[in-house]
Coordinates of C-alpha atoms in Angstrom, one line a residue:
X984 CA 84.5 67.7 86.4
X985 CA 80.6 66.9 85.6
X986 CA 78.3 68.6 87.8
X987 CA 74.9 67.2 87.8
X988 CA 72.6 69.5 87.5
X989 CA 70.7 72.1 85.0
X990 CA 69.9 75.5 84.5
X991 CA 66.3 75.7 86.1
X992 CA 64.3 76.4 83.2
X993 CA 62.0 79.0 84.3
X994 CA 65.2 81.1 85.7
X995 CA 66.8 81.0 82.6
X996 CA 63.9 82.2 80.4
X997 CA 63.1 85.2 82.9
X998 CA 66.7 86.2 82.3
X999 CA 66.5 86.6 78.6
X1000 CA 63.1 88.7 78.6
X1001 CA 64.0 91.4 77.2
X1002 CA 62.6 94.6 79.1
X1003 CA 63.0 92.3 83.0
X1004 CA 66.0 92.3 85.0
X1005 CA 68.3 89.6 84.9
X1006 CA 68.5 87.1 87.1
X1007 CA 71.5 84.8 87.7
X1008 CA 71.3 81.3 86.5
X1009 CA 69.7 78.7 89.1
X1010 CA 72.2 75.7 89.9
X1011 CA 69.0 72.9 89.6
X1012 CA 69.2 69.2 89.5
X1013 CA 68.1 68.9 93.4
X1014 CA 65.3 67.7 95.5
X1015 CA 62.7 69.9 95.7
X1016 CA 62.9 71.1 99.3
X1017 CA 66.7 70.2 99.9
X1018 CA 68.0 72.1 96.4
X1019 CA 71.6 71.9 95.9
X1020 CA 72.3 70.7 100.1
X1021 CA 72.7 67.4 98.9
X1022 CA 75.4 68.4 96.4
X1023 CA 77.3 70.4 98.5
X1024 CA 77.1 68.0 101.2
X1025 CA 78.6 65.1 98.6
X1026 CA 81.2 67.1 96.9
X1027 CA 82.3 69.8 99.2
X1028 CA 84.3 72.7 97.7
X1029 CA 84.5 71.2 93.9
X1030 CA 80.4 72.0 93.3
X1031 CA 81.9 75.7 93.5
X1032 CA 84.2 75.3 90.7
X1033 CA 82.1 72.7 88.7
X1034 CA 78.9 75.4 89.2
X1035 CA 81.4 78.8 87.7
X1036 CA 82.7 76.4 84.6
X1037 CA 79.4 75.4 83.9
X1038 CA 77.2 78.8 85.1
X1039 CA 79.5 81.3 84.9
X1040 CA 80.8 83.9 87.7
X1041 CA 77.4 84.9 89.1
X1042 CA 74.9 82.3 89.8
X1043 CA 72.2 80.9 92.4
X1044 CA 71.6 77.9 94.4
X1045 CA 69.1 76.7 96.3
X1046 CA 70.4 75.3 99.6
X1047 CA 67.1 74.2 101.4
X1048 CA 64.3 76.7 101.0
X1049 CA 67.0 79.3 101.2
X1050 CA 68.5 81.1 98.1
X1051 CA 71.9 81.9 97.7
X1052 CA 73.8 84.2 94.8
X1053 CA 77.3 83.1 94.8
X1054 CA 80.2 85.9 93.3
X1055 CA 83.2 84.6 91.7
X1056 CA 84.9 87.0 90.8
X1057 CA 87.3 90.0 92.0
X1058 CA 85.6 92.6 90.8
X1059 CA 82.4 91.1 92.8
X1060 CA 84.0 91.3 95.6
X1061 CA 85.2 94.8 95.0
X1062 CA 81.7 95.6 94.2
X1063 CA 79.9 94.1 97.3
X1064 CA 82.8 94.3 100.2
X1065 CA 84.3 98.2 99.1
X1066 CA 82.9 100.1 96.5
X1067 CA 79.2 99.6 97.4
X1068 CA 79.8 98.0 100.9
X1069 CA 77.2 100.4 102.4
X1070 CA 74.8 98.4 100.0
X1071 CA 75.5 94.8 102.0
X1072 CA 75.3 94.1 106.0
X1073 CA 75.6 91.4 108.1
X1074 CA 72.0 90.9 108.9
X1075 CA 69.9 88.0 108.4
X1076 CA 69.4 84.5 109.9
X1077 CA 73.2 83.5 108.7
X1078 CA 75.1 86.1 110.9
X1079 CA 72.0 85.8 113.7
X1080 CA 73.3 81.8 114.0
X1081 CA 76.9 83.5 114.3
X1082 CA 75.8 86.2 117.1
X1083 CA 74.5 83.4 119.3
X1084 CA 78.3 82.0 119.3
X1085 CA 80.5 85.2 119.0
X1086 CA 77.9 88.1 120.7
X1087 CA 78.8 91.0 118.9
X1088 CA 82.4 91.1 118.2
X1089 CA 84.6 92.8 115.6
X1090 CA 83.6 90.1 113.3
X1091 CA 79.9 90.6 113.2
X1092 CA 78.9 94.0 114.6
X1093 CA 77.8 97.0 112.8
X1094 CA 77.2 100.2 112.4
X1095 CA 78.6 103.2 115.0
X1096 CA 79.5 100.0 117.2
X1097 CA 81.4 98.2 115.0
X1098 CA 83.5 101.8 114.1
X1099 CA 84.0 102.0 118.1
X1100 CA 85.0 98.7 118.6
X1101 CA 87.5 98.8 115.3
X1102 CA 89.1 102.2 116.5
X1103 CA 89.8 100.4 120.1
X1104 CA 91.3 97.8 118.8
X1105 CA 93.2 99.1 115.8
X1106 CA 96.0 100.3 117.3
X1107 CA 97.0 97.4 119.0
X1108 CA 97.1 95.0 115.8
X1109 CA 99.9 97.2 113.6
X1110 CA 102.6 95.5 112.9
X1111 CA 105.0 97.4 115.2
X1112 CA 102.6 96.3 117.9
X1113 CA 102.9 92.6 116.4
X1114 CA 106.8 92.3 116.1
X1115 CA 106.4 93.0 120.1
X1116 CA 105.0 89.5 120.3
X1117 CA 106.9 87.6 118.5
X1118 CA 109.4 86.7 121.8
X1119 CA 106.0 85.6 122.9
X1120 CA 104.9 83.3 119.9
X1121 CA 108.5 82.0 119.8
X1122 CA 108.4 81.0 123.5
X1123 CA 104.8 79.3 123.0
X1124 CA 106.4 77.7 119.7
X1125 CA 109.1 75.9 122.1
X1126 CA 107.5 74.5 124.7
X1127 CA 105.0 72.9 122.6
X1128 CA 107.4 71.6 120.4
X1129 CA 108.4 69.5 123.7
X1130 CA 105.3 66.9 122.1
X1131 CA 106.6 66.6 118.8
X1132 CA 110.6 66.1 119.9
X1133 CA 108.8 63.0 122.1
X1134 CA 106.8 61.9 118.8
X1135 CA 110.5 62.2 117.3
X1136 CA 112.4 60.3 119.7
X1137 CA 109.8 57.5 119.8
X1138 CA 109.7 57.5 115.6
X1139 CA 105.4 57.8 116.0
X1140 CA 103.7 59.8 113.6
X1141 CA 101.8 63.2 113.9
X1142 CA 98.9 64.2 112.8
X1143 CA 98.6 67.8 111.4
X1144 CA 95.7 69.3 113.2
X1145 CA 96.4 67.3 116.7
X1146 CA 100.1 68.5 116.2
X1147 CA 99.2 72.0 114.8
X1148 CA 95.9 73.0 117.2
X1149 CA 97.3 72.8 120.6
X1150 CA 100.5 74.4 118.9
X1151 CA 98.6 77.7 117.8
X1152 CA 96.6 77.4 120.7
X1153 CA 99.2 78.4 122.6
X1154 CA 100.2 80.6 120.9
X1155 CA 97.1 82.8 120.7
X1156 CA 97.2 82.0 124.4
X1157 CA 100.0 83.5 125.6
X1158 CA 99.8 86.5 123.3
X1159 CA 95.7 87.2 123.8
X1160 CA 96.1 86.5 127.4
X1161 CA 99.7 86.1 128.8
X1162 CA 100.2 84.1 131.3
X1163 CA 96.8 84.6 133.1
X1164 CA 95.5 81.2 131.6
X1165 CA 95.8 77.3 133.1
X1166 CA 96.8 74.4 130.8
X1167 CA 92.5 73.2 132.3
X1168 CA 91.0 76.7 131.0
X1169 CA 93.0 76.3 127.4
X1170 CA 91.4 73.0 126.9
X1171 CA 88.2 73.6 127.6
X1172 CA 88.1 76.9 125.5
X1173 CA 90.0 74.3 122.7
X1174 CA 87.6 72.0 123.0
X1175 CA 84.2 73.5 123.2
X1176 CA 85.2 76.9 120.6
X1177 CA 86.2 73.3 118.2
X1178 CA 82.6 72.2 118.9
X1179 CA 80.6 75.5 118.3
X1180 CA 82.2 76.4 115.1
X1181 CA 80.9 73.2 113.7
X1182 CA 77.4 73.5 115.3
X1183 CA 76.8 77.0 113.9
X1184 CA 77.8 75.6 110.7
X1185 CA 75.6 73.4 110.4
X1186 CA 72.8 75.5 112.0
X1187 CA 73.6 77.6 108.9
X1188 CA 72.9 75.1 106.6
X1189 CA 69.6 74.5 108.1
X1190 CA 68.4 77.5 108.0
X1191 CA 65.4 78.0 106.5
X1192 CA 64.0 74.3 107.2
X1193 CA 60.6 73.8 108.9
X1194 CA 61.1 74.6 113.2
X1195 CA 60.7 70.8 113.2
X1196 CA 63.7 69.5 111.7
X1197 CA 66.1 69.4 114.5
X1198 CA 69.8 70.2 114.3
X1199 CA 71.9 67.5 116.7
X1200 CA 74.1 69.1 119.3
X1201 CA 71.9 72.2 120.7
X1202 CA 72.3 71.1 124.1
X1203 CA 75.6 70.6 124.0
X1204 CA 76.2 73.4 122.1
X1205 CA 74.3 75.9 125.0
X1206 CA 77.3 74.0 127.4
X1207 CA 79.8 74.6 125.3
X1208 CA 79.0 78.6 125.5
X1209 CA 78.3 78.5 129.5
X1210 CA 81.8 76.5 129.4
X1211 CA 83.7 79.3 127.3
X1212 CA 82.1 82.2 129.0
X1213 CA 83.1 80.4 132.4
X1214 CA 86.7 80.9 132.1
X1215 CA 86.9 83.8 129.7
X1216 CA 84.8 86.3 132.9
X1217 CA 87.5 85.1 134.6
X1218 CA 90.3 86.0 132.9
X1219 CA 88.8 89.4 132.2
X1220 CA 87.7 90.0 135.7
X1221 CA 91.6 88.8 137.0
X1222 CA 92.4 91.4 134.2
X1223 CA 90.5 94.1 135.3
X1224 CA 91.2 94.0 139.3
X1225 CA 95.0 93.4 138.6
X1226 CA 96.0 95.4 135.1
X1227 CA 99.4 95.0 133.6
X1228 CA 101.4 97.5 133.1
X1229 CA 102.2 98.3 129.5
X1230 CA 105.6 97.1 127.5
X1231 CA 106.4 94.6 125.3
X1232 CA 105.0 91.7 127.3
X1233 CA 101.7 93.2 127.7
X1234 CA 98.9 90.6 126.9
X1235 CA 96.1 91.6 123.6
X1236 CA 93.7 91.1 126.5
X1237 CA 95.4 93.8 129.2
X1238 CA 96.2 96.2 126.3
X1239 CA 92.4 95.8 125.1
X1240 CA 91.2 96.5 129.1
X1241 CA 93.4 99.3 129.4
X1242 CA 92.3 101.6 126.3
X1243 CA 90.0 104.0 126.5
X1244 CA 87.6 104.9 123.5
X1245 CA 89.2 108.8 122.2
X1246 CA 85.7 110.0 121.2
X1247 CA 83.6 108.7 124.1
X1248 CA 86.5 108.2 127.0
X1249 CA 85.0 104.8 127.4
X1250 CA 86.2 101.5 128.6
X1251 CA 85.2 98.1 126.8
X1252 CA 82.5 96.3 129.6
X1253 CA 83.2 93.1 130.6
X1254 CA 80.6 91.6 127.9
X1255 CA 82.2 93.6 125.3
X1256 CA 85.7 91.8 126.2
X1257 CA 84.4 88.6 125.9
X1258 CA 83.0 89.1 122.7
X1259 CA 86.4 90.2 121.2
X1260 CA 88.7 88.1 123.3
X1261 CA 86.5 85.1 121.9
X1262 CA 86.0 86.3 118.7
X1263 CA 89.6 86.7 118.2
X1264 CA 90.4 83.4 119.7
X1265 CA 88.1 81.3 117.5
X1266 CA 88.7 83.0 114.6
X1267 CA 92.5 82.9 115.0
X1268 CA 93.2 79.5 116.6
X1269 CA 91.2 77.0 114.0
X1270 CA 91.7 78.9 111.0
X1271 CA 95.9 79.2 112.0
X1272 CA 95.8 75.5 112.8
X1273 CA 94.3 74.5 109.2
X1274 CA 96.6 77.1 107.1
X1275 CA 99.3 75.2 108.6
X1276 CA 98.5 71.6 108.3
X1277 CA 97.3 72.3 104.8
X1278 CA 101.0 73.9 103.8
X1279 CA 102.7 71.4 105.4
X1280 CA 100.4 68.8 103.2
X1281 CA 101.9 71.0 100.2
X1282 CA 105.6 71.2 101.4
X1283 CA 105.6 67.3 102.0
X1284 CA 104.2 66.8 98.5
X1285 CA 107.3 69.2 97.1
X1286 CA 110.3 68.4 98.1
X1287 CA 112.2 71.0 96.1
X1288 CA 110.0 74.0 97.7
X1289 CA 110.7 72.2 101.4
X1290 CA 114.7 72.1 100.7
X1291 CA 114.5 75.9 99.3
X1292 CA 112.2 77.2 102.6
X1293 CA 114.9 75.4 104.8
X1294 CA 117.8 76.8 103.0
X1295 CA 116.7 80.1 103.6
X1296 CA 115.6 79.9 107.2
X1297 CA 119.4 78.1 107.3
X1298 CA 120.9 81.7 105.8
X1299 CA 118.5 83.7 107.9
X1300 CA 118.1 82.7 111.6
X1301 CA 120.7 80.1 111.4
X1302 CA 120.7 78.0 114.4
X1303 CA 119.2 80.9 116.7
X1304 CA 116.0 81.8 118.0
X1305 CA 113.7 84.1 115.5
X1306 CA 113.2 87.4 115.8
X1307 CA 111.0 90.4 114.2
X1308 CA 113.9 91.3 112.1
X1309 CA 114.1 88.2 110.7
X1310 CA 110.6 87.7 109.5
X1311 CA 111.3 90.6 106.8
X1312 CA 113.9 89.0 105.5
X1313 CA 112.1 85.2 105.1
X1314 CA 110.8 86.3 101.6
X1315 CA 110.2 82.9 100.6
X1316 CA 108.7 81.6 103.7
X1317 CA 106.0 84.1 103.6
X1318 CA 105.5 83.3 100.1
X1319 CA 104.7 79.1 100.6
X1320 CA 102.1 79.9 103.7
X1321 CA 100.8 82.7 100.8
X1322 CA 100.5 80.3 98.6
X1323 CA 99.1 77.8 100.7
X1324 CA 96.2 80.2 102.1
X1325 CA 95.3 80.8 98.3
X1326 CA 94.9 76.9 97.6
X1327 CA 93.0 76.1 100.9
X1328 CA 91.9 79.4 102.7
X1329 CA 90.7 78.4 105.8
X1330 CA 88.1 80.7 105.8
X1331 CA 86.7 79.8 102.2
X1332 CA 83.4 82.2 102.0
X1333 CA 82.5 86.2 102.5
X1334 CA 79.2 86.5 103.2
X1335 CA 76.7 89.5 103.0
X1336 CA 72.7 90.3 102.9
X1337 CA 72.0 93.3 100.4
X1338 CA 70.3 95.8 102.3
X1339 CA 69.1 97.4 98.8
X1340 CA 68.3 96.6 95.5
X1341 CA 71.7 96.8 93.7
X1342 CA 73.0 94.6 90.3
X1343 CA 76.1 93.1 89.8
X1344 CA 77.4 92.1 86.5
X1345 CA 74.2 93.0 84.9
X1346 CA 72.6 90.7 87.1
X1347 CA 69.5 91.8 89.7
X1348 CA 70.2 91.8 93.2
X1349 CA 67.5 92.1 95.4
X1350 CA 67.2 93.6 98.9
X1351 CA 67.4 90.6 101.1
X1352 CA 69.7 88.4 99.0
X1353 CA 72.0 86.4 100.3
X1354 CA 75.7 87.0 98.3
X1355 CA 78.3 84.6 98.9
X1356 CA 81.5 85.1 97.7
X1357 CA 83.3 82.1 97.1
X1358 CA 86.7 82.4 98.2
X1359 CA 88.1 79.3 97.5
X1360 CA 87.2 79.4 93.7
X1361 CA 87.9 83.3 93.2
X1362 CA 91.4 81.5 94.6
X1363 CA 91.3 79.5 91.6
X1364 CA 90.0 81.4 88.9
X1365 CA 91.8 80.8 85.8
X1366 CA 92.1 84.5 84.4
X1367 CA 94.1 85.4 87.7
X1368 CA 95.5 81.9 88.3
X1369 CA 97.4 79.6 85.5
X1370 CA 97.2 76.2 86.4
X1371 CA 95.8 76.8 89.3
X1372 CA 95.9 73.3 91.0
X1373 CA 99.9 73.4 91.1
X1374 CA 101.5 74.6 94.0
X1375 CA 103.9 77.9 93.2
X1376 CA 104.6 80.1 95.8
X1377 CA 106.6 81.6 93.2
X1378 CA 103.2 83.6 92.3
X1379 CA 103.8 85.7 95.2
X1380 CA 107.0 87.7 93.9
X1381 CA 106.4 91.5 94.3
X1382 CA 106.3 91.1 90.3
X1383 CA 103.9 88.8 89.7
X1384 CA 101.8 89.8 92.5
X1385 CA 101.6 93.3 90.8
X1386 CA 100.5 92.1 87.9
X1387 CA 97.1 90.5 88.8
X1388 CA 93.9 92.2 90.3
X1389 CA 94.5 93.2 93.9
X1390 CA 91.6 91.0 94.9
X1391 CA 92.2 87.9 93.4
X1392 CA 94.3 86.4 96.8
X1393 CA 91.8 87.6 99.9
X1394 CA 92.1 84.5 102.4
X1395 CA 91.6 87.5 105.4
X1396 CA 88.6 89.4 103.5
X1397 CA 89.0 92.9 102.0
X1398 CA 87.9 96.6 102.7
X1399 CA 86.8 97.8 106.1
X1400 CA 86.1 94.6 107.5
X1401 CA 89.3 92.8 106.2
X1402 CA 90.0 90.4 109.2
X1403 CA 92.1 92.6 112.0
X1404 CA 94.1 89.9 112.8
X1405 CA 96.0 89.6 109.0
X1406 CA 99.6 90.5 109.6
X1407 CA 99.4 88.3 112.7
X1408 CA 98.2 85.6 111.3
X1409 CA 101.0 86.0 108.7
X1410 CA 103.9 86.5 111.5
X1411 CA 102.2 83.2 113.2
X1412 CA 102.5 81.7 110.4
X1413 CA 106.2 82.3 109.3
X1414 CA 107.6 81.5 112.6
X1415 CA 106.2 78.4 112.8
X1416 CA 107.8 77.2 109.6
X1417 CA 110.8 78.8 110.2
X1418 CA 111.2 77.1 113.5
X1419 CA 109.8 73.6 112.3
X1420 CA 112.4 73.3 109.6
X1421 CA 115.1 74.5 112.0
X1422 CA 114.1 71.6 114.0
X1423 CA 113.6 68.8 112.3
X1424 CA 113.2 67.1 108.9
X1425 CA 109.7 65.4 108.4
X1426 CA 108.1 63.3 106.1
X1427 CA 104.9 62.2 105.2
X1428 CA 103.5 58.7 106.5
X1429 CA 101.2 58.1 103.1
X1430 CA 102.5 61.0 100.6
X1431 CA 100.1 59.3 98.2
X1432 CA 97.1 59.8 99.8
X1433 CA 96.6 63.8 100.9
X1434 CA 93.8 64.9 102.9
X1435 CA 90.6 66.7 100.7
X1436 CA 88.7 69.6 101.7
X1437 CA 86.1 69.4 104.3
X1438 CA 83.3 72.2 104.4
X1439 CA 82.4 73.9 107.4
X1440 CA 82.7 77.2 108.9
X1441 CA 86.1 76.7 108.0
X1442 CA 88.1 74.8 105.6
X1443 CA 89.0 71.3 107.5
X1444 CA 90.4 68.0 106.4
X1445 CA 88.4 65.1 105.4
X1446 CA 90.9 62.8 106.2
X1447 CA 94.0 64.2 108.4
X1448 CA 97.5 64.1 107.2
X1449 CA 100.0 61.6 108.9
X1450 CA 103.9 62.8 108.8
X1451 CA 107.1 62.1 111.0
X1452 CA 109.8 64.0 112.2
X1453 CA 113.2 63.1 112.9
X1454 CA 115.6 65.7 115.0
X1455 CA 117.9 67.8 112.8
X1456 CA 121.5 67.3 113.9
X1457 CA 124.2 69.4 115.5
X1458 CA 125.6 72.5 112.4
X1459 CA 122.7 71.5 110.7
X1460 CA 123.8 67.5 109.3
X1461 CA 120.0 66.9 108.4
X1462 CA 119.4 70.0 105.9
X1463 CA 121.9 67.7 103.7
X1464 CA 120.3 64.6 104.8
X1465 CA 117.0 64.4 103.8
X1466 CA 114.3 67.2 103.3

């Protein structure tokens, strides 16, 4: 891979004088007010890699006016996200442009808030709490599998994130907010949450730019808020005149209205829900959605790891409906959507500003600096990943998983602020597979040509994946003919 550019001069002489801090090598070859923007708008996630092979693990880019240190390794992200995390906050004009979308949620708080929110909301995401929904997820499963048995019957193709977004959707639906939601209020919380992901990506990457240059979409973006908070008021305000008693098919939402804080013997306000019921629905429904259209791009392109998952799910659940105590046993299922979220993790940066001076690999840090740790290369980093391109899911055995650093696989973030959400993101994904090769057979449309990595707040698909599914037969004819 030939990356363009060269090691600004001036940088690179500053970080050989002896006596001066170093500083980390500047990615140059840009425009002079744009920096590297053009080059990571042109080739996307590979100016990561081609930057670490050619730069090394810590270096900077210019991405308008505004610099950035990108980490590339796990004992960065040890350094920045536990071991010195009191160093690094979520401050700055990045996680401002967040705040406007999710308020201050779980995701971006801080501070004695943050701790508040986190201790509210713990409880209710361990996994005994998660194997409660899975009836749920499984009934959401089925009825939008009603689409894809028509798309069988009538021999059209799919499309990955059309089939897999109102899927997971639904899911997150019915397990954030029961029942208490209309087929309407789910599409427009689809459809505008879809819209102001991208916007605040893109308000990212102009940050920094003269007040001038405008970013498309502001309008609509301000709608697409008033549009979200619309319906979610709603469904708290249902919520809170009408609570639902507590047992197994207790919504996240009612469970969230109904705890009370144990230090302060406080309720969450009605703001405060709708900063976590949206934070947990944006974060969860997109980033799902792409984790599994990407490994069912990797399944269709591996026929042999396909046939294995089905045989198992076969042995397992048989021809029944899944159930909690299934999911421990579908080793190997948890192991391709593992492996998948370490090729294409949906959410493919950690971000933080250093509050502090600090240093990282010998390298100066100043207060103010903007760290980004590059998740999708630390994915691929050759000391933790041989041949890193290939598609094992094998690399997930309690053995080999042992044997590398802990944070070399961290597709949901690490310490503290590891994403909440993890193991159910993880059950999500399992049944899904498990219940899609139950179901059906499927192959890909154009097997030759996958989709590529798409950068925005999330990792999308340049060019959607086409595949067909044909109805498995009675006792299970299709596991024998055809994958």
């Amino acid at each position: 891979m030939e990356l363009n550019t060269v090691v600004d001069s001036a940088s690179s002489s500053a970080s050989q004088a002896p006596g001066l801090p170093r500083t980390p090598p500047l990615v140059g070859g840009g425009l002079p007010l744009l920096g590297s923007l053009p080059a990571l708008l042109s080739q996307q996630a590979e100016l990561f890699l081609g930057a670490r092979a050619r730069y090394g693990d810590v270096y900077r880019m210019r991405l308008g006016p505004v610099s950035v240190t990108v980490v590339n390794h796990p004992r960065h992200v040890q350094h920045v996200f536990r071991d010195s995390s009191a160093k690094y906050g979520k401050g700055g004009a990045l996680w401002d442009s967040v705040r406007t979308l999710l308020g201050n949620g779980l995701g971006v708080s801080e501070g004695d808030y943050w701790l508040r929110q986190r201790r509210m909301m713990q409880r209710h995401f361990h996994r005994e709490q998660i194997d409660e929904l899975v009836s749920l997820m499984v009934d959401a499963i089925d009825e939008e599998l009603a689409v894809w048995d028509a798309a069988a019957e009538a021999g059209s193709p799919l499309s990955a994130m059309r089939a897999f977004s109102p899927l997971v959707m639904r899911m997150i639906v019915r397990t954030l907010f029961g029942g208490d939601i209309s087929r309407e209020e789910v599409e427009v919380i689809a459809a505008s949450g879809t819209f102001a992901f991208g916007h605040v990506f893109r308000g990212i990457i102009a940050q920094g730019l003269p007040a001038w240059v405008p970013v498309p979409g502001g309008r609509r973006y301000q709608r697409a808020l008033r549009d979200m908070d619309a319906v979610l008021f709603k469904i708290i305000e249902r919520g809170q005149r009408h609570p639902q008693p507590a047992g197994a098919s207790r919504s996240l939402l009612a469970s969230l209205i109904g705890t009370v804080d144990p230090e302060t013997g406080q309720r969450m306000t009605a703001g405060q829900l709708r900063d976590e019921a949206l934070t947990l629905l944006l974060a969860g429904y997109e980033s799902s959605a792409l984790a599994l259209s990407w490994t069912l791009q990797l399944l269709l392109r591996d026929p042999a790891a396909l046939a294995e998952l089905r045989a198992e799910v076969d042995a397992v659940v048989g021809g029944g409906r899944p159930n909690a105590s299934h999911l421990y046993q579908l080793h190997y299922t948890r192991m391709v959507f593992q492996e998948a979220l370490r090729m294409y993790p949906p959410i493919w940066w950690l971000a933080r500003v250093a509050l502090v001076d600090d240093e990282i690999d010998g390298f100066h840090i100043p207060a103010g600096t903007f760290v980004l740790a590059a998740t999708y290369a630390i994915h691929r980093h050759p000391e933790f990943w041989e041949d890193p391109e290939r598609f094992d899911p094998g690399r997930f055995t309690p053995e080999r998983t042992a044997s590398r650093h802990k944070l070399a696989w961290i597709p949901f973030g690490t310490g503290q602020r590891q994403c909440i959400g993890r193991d159910f993101a993880l059950v999500e994904g399992q049944l899904v597979l498990a219940r899609l090769v139950q179901r059906y057979t499927l192959a890909a449309v154009q097997p030759d040509r996958p989709a590529v990595p798409a950068l925005s707040m999330t990792l999308r698909m340049k060019k959607e994946m086409s595949f067909r599914v044909t109805r498995r037969g009675p006792g299970r004819e299709g596991a024998r003919a055809g994958v």
